[in-house]
């Protein structure tokens, strides 16, 4: 437990779940601290349990846990840890969650539900009084929480990587993989003083990712139903025709340039491989893919290795050491410094504005 240099200040303690111990150690090292003693484990019946090895009464607790492929265990560990510290009389419980699980499920899909809102309510009920996260998939997710949420940005670290590791980056073009990523691409381009390009057109969308039925056209009514509605004096809605996108195309010039595709996460690699194939066909001679969260699900290392992608640059919000061993194109940027500075500022009740300098709301 660190000795706080500010007289009378309540000391803080860092604790970590099993999702990303390497990141927790990096954060603790930068804070001149160490990870607290707590054993989070699974019993023989697969239930999660925790044993806290030190007193946390009247302490400020920071729980470091992120979302991985073992997402449901990560969530239960996080909730059980928070509740255990709450019932052990901790003064404040702050969740340091670089990648918030279920953040992609923030919209209604068909007859599903908004899972990220459910998780937000569970986290607040379990005892969290503050959340530190990074690059939420949808910024509106912050509104689901009943406690403050600091949504940090990793763009400064990725931009620094571009300047230091891509020698001829002045000849690069920032690429938005789809029109929805234009704002993010514009933010990167303005800070790097580069042009942008947008991949636009028909892209196959999985049925599970299509919009909720409230946005789909109403079904055609049978003649009998039509007659009944007319008798009842009801006015039928006009038929809403489905959208038809043009063939996929690149808006902007990438021929003879380096293409840097930016996004918030890389999960389904096939979509990025398809985008890079199009950029290669349009004349881009080097292609980089940059994102904050490198989930790299499924057969991602092989797909990246066999594609036209020169490098995939992600941060260490999610552990991906195994994928790096399988693919030499995957590079990692350390963001532990920003998380440790956020912890320090919150603990000393300092302003967080410094961490958002030169970052626009679109980033």
Coordinates of C-alpha atoms in Angstrom, one line a residue:
X1 CA 0.0 0.0 0.0
X2 CA 1.6 3.4 -1.0
X3 CA 2.2 6.1 1.6
X4 CA 0.4 9.2 0.3
X5 CA 2.6 12.3 0.4
X6 CA -0.4 14.5 1.0
X7 CA -1.0 14.9 4.7
X8 CA -4.3 13.4 5.8
X9 CA -5.1 11.9 2.5
X10 CA -6.8 8.5 2.5
X11 CA -4.3 6.0 0.9
X12 CA -5.4 4.1 -2.1
X13 CA -4.9 0.4 -3.0
X14 CA -4.7 -1.2 -6.4
X15 CA -6.3 -4.6 -7.0
X16 CA -6.5 -6.6 -10.2
X17 CA -8.6 -9.4 -11.6
X18 CA -7.3 -12.2 -13.7
X19 CA -8.0 -10.6 -17.1
X20 CA -4.9 -8.5 -17.6
X21 CA -2.3 -8.8 -14.7
X22 CA 0.5 -7.4 -17.0
X23 CA -1.3 -4.1 -17.4
X24 CA -2.0 -4.0 -13.7
X25 CA 1.7 -4.4 -12.9
X26 CA 2.6 -1.6 -15.4
X27 CA 0.1 0.8 -13.8
X28 CA 1.3 -0.1 -10.3
X29 CA 4.9 0.4 -11.3
X30 CA 4.2 3.9 -12.7
X31 CA 2.4 4.8 -9.5
X32 CA 5.3 3.6 -7.4
X33 CA 2.9 1.1 -5.8
X34 CA 2.1 -2.6 -5.9
X35 CA -1.0 -4.6 -6.6
X36 CA -2.9 -5.4 -3.5
X37 CA -3.3 -8.9 -2.0
X38 CA -6.5 -10.5 -3.3
X39 CA -7.0 -14.0 -4.6
X40 CA -9.8 -14.2 -7.2
X41 CA -10.4 -17.8 -8.2
X42 CA -13.0 -20.3 -9.4
X43 CA -14.2 -23.2 -7.2
X44 CA -14.6 -26.7 -8.4
X45 CA -18.2 -25.9 -9.4
X46 CA -17.0 -23.0 -11.6
X47 CA -18.3 -20.3 -9.2
X48 CA -16.1 -17.3 -8.7
X49 CA -14.9 -16.4 -5.3
X50 CA -12.5 -13.8 -3.8
X51 CA -10.3 -13.7 -0.7
X52 CA -9.0 -10.3 0.3
X53 CA -5.7 -10.6 2.0
X54 CA -5.5 -7.1 3.6
X55 CA -7.7 -4.5 5.3
X56 CA -9.5 -2.1 3.0
X57 CA -11.5 -0.3 5.6
X58 CA -11.8 3.4 4.7
X59 CA -9.4 3.0 1.7
X60 CA -9.8 4.2 -1.8
X61 CA -9.9 1.0 -4.0
X62 CA -9.0 0.9 -7.7
X63 CA -10.0 -2.4 -9.4
X64 CA -8.1 -3.0 -12.7
X65 CA -10.0 -5.4 -14.9
X66 CA -10.6 -5.5 -18.7
X67 CA -12.7 -7.4 -21.2
X68 CA -11.1 -10.4 -22.9
X69 CA -12.4 -13.4 -24.8
X70 CA -13.3 -14.9 -21.4
X71 CA -15.7 -12.0 -21.1
X72 CA -18.4 -13.5 -18.8
X73 CA -15.8 -14.6 -16.2
X74 CA -14.2 -11.1 -16.4
X75 CA -17.5 -9.5 -15.7
X76 CA -18.4 -11.7 -12.7
X77 CA -14.9 -11.3 -11.2
X78 CA -15.3 -7.5 -11.5
X79 CA -18.7 -7.4 -9.9
X80 CA -17.8 -9.8 -7.1
X81 CA -14.6 -7.9 -6.3
X82 CA -16.5 -4.6 -6.1
X83 CA -19.2 -6.1 -3.9
X84 CA -16.5 -7.7 -1.6
X85 CA -14.7 -4.4 -1.1
X86 CA -18.0 -2.6 -0.6
X87 CA -19.0 -5.0 2.2
X88 CA -15.5 -4.7 3.6
X89 CA -16.1 -1.0 4.3
X90 CA -14.0 0.5 1.5
X91 CA -14.4 4.3 1.3
X92 CA -14.5 4.5 -2.5
X93 CA -14.4 1.9 -5.3
X94 CA -13.2 3.0 -8.8
X95 CA -13.2 0.6 -11.7
X96 CA -10.3 0.9 -14.1
X97 CA -11.7 -0.9 -17.1
X98 CA -9.7 -0.1 -20.3
X99 CA -12.0 -2.2 -22.5
X100 CA -15.6 -2.2 -21.2
X101 CA -17.2 -5.6 -21.9
X102 CA -20.5 -5.6 -23.9
X103 CA -19.9 -2.0 -25.1
X104 CA -20.8 -3.1 -28.7
X105 CA -24.3 -4.1 -27.5
X106 CA -25.4 -0.6 -27.0
X107 CA -28.3 -0.6 -29.5
X108 CA -31.5 -2.5 -29.8
X109 CA -31.1 -5.4 -32.3
X110 CA -34.3 -7.1 -33.4
X111 CA -35.9 -8.8 -30.3
X112 CA -32.7 -8.5 -28.2
X113 CA -31.9 -5.9 -25.5
X114 CA -29.3 -3.2 -24.7
X115 CA -26.9 -5.4 -22.7
X116 CA -24.4 -2.5 -22.0
X117 CA -27.1 -0.8 -20.0
X118 CA -27.8 -3.9 -18.0
X119 CA -24.1 -4.2 -17.2
X120 CA -23.9 -0.5 -16.2
X121 CA -26.7 -1.0 -13.7
X122 CA -25.1 -4.1 -12.3
X123 CA -21.7 -2.4 -11.9
X124 CA -23.3 0.6 -10.0
X125 CA -25.3 -1.8 -7.8
X126 CA -22.2 -3.9 -7.0
X127 CA -20.5 -0.9 -5.5
X128 CA -18.6 1.1 -8.1
X129 CA -18.6 4.8 -7.5
X130 CA -16.5 5.8 -10.5
X131 CA -15.4 4.3 -13.8
X132 CA -12.3 4.9 -15.9
X133 CA -12.4 3.4 -19.3
X134 CA -11.0 4.0 -22.8
X135 CA -12.5 4.6 -26.2
X136 CA -16.0 3.3 -25.7
X137 CA -17.5 1.9 -28.8
X138 CA -20.4 4.3 -28.4
X139 CA -19.9 7.3 -26.2
X140 CA -23.5 7.3 -25.2
X141 CA -22.8 4.3 -23.1
X142 CA -21.6 6.7 -20.4
X143 CA -25.2 7.8 -19.9
X144 CA -26.2 4.2 -18.8
X145 CA -24.2 4.6 -15.6
X146 CA -25.4 6.2 -12.4
X147 CA -21.8 7.2 -11.4
X148 CA -19.2 9.4 -13.1
X149 CA -17.4 7.8 -16.2
X150 CA -14.1 9.1 -17.6
X151 CA -13.8 7.9 -21.2
X152 CA -10.1 8.4 -22.0
X153 CA -8.7 8.4 -25.5
X154 CA -5.8 6.5 -26.9
X155 CA -5.4 8.5 -30.1
X156 CA -2.4 10.6 -28.8
X157 CA -0.4 7.3 -28.3
X158 CA -1.4 6.0 -31.7
X159 CA -0.5 9.4 -33.4
X160 CA 2.8 9.4 -31.6
X161 CA 3.4 5.9 -33.0
X162 CA 2.7 7.1 -36.5
X163 CA 5.2 10.0 -36.2
X164 CA 7.9 7.9 -34.7
X165 CA 7.6 4.6 -36.5
X166 CA 6.4 5.5 -40.0
X167 CA 9.3 7.4 -41.6
X168 CA 7.3 8.7 -44.6
X169 CA 4.0 9.3 -42.8
X170 CA 3.7 12.7 -44.5
X171 CA 2.7 10.7 -47.6
X172 CA 0.0 8.9 -45.8
X173 CA -3.8 9.1 -46.0
X174 CA -6.1 8.4 -43.1
X175 CA -8.8 6.0 -44.1
X176 CA -12.3 5.5 -42.6
X177 CA -13.4 1.9 -43.1
X178 CA -17.0 2.9 -43.4
X179 CA -18.9 6.3 -43.3
X180 CA -19.6 5.9 -39.6
X181 CA -15.8 6.2 -38.9
X182 CA -15.4 9.5 -40.8
X183 CA -15.4 11.7 -37.7
X184 CA -12.6 9.6 -36.0
X185 CA -10.6 9.6 -39.3
X186 CA -11.0 13.4 -39.5
X187 CA -9.8 13.9 -36.0
X188 CA -6.6 11.9 -36.7
X189 CA -6.1 13.6 -40.1
X190 CA -6.4 17.1 -38.6
X191 CA -3.8 16.4 -35.9
X192 CA -1.4 14.7 -38.4
X193 CA -2.1 17.3 -41.2
X194 CA -3.1 14.6 -43.6
X195 CA -5.9 14.0 -46.1
X196 CA -8.6 11.4 -45.6
X197 CA -10.4 8.8 -47.7
X198 CA -13.6 6.9 -47.0
X199 CA -14.6 3.4 -48.1
X200 CA -18.2 3.6 -49.1
X201 CA -20.7 1.2 -50.6
X202 CA -22.3 -2.2 -50.2
X203 CA -20.9 -4.2 -47.3
X204 CA -22.4 -7.4 -46.1
X205 CA -23.8 -7.1 -42.6
X206 CA -24.5 -10.1 -40.5
X207 CA -28.2 -10.7 -39.7
X208 CA -27.5 -10.4 -36.0
X209 CA -26.1 -6.9 -36.5
X210 CA -28.9 -5.5 -38.5
X211 CA -31.0 -2.7 -37.0
X212 CA -34.0 -3.3 -34.7
X213 CA -37.3 -4.1 -36.4
X214 CA -38.4 -0.6 -35.6
X215 CA -36.2 0.6 -38.4
X216 CA -37.3 -2.1 -40.9
X217 CA -40.2 -1.7 -43.4
X218 CA -43.6 -2.9 -42.2
X219 CA -44.7 -6.2 -43.7
X220 CA -47.1 -6.3 -46.6
X221 CA -50.6 -6.9 -45.4
X222 CA -52.8 -9.5 -46.9
X223 CA -55.9 -8.4 -48.9
X224 CA -58.2 -9.6 -46.2
X225 CA -56.4 -7.6 -43.6
X226 CA -56.4 -4.6 -45.9
X227 CA -60.1 -4.8 -46.4
X228 CA -60.7 -5.1 -42.6
X229 CA -58.5 -2.0 -42.0
X230 CA -60.3 0.0 -44.6
X231 CA -63.7 -1.0 -43.0
X232 CA -62.3 0.1 -39.6
X233 CA -61.3 3.4 -41.1
X234 CA -57.5 2.9 -40.6
X235 CA -55.0 4.5 -42.9
X236 CA -52.2 2.2 -44.0
X237 CA -48.6 3.4 -43.8
X238 CA -46.8 3.8 -47.1
X239 CA -44.4 1.1 -48.1
X240 CA -40.8 2.0 -47.0
X241 CA -38.4 0.8 -49.7
X242 CA -35.1 -0.7 -48.4
X243 CA -31.9 1.2 -48.9
X244 CA -29.7 0.3 -51.9
X245 CA -26.0 1.1 -51.5
X246 CA -23.8 1.6 -54.6
X247 CA -21.0 -0.9 -55.3
X248 CA -18.1 -0.5 -52.8
X249 CA -15.7 2.3 -53.6
X250 CA -13.0 4.5 -52.2
X251 CA -13.8 8.2 -51.9
X252 CA -10.5 9.9 -52.0
X253 CA -7.1 9.4 -53.5
X254 CA -4.9 6.6 -52.1
X255 CA -2.9 5.7 -55.1
X256 CA 0.8 6.1 -54.4
X257 CA 0.2 6.8 -50.7
X258 CA 0.4 5.0 -47.4
X259 CA -3.1 4.1 -46.1
X260 CA -3.7 4.2 -42.4
X261 CA -7.1 2.7 -41.4
X262 CA -8.3 3.9 -38.0
X263 CA -11.0 2.5 -35.8
X264 CA -11.8 2.0 -32.1
X265 CA -11.4 -1.8 -32.1
X266 CA -10.3 -4.7 -34.2
X267 CA -12.5 -7.7 -33.5
X268 CA -13.7 -9.3 -36.8
X269 CA -10.5 -9.1 -38.9
X270 CA -12.2 -10.2 -42.1
X271 CA -13.8 -6.8 -42.5
X272 CA -10.4 -5.1 -42.3
X273 CA -8.8 -7.6 -44.6
X274 CA -11.5 -6.8 -47.2
X275 CA -11.0 -3.1 -46.8
X276 CA -7.2 -3.4 -47.2
X277 CA -7.7 -5.5 -50.4
X278 CA -9.7 -2.6 -51.8
X279 CA -7.1 -0.1 -50.8
X280 CA -4.3 -2.2 -52.3
X281 CA -6.3 -2.5 -55.6
X282 CA -6.6 1.3 -55.6
X283 CA -2.8 1.8 -55.5
X284 CA -1.9 2.1 -51.8
X285 CA 1.7 0.8 -51.4
X286 CA 1.6 0.4 -47.6
X287 CA -1.4 -0.3 -45.4
X288 CA -1.5 0.1 -41.6
X289 CA -4.5 -0.7 -39.4
X290 CA -4.7 1.2 -36.1
X291 CA -7.2 0.7 -33.2
X292 CA -7.4 1.1 -29.5
X293 CA -8.7 -2.4 -28.6
X294 CA -7.1 -5.4 -30.3
X295 CA -9.6 -8.2 -29.6
X296 CA -8.4 -10.1 -32.6
X297 CA -11.0 -12.9 -32.4
X298 CA -11.1 -16.2 -34.2
X299 CA -8.4 -16.8 -36.8
X300 CA -7.2 -13.2 -36.8
X301 CA -3.4 -13.9 -36.8
X302 CA -3.5 -16.1 -39.9
X303 CA -5.8 -13.7 -41.8
X304 CA -3.6 -10.7 -41.0
X305 CA -0.5 -12.6 -42.0
X306 CA -1.9 -13.6 -45.3
X307 CA -3.4 -10.1 -46.1
X308 CA -2.0 -6.9 -47.7
X309 CA -1.8 -5.4 -44.2
X310 CA 1.8 -4.3 -43.3
X311 CA 1.1 -3.6 -39.6
X312 CA -1.7 -3.8 -37.1
X313 CA -1.1 -1.4 -34.3
X314 CA -3.2 -1.7 -31.2
X315 CA -2.8 -0.7 -27.5
X316 CA -2.5 -3.1 -24.5
X317 CA -6.1 -2.5 -23.2
X318 CA -6.7 -6.1 -24.1
X319 CA -4.1 -8.9 -23.7
X320 CA -3.0 -10.3 -27.1
X321 CA 0.4 -11.8 -26.5
X322 CA -0.6 -15.1 -28.0
X323 CA -1.7 -13.5 -31.2
X324 CA 1.6 -11.6 -31.4
X325 CA 3.5 -14.8 -31.3
X326 CA 1.5 -16.1 -34.2
X327 CA 1.7 -13.0 -36.3
X328 CA 4.7 -10.6 -36.5
X329 CA 2.6 -7.8 -38.0
X330 CA 0.8 -7.1 -34.7
X331 CA 2.4 -4.2 -32.8
X332 CA 1.5 -3.0 -29.3
X333 CA 1.4 0.6 -27.9
X334 CA 1.5 0.9 -24.1
X335 CA -1.2 3.1 -22.6
X336 CA -0.6 2.3 -18.9
X337 CA 0.8 5.9 -18.4
X338 CA -2.5 7.5 -19.2
X339 CA -4.4 5.1 -16.9
X340 CA -2.0 5.6 -14.0
X341 CA -2.2 9.4 -14.5
X342 CA -6.0 9.2 -14.4
X343 CA -5.8 7.2 -11.1
X344 CA -3.4 9.8 -9.6
X345 CA -5.6 12.7 -10.6
X346 CA -8.8 11.2 -9.4
X347 CA -7.2 10.2 -6.1
X348 CA -5.8 13.7 -5.5
X349 CA -9.1 15.3 -6.7
X350 CA -7.3 17.1 -9.6
X351 CA -8.9 18.1 -12.9
X352 CA -9.1 15.5 -15.7
X353 CA -9.2 18.1 -18.4
X354 CA -5.4 17.7 -19.0
X355 CA -6.0 14.2 -20.3
X356 CA -8.4 15.4 -22.9
X357 CA -6.3 18.2 -24.4
X358 CA -6.4 18.5 -28.2
X359 CA -9.0 15.7 -28.3
X360 CA -12.2 16.5 -30.1
X361 CA -15.6 15.0 -29.2
X362 CA -15.6 13.1 -32.5
X363 CA -12.4 11.2 -31.6

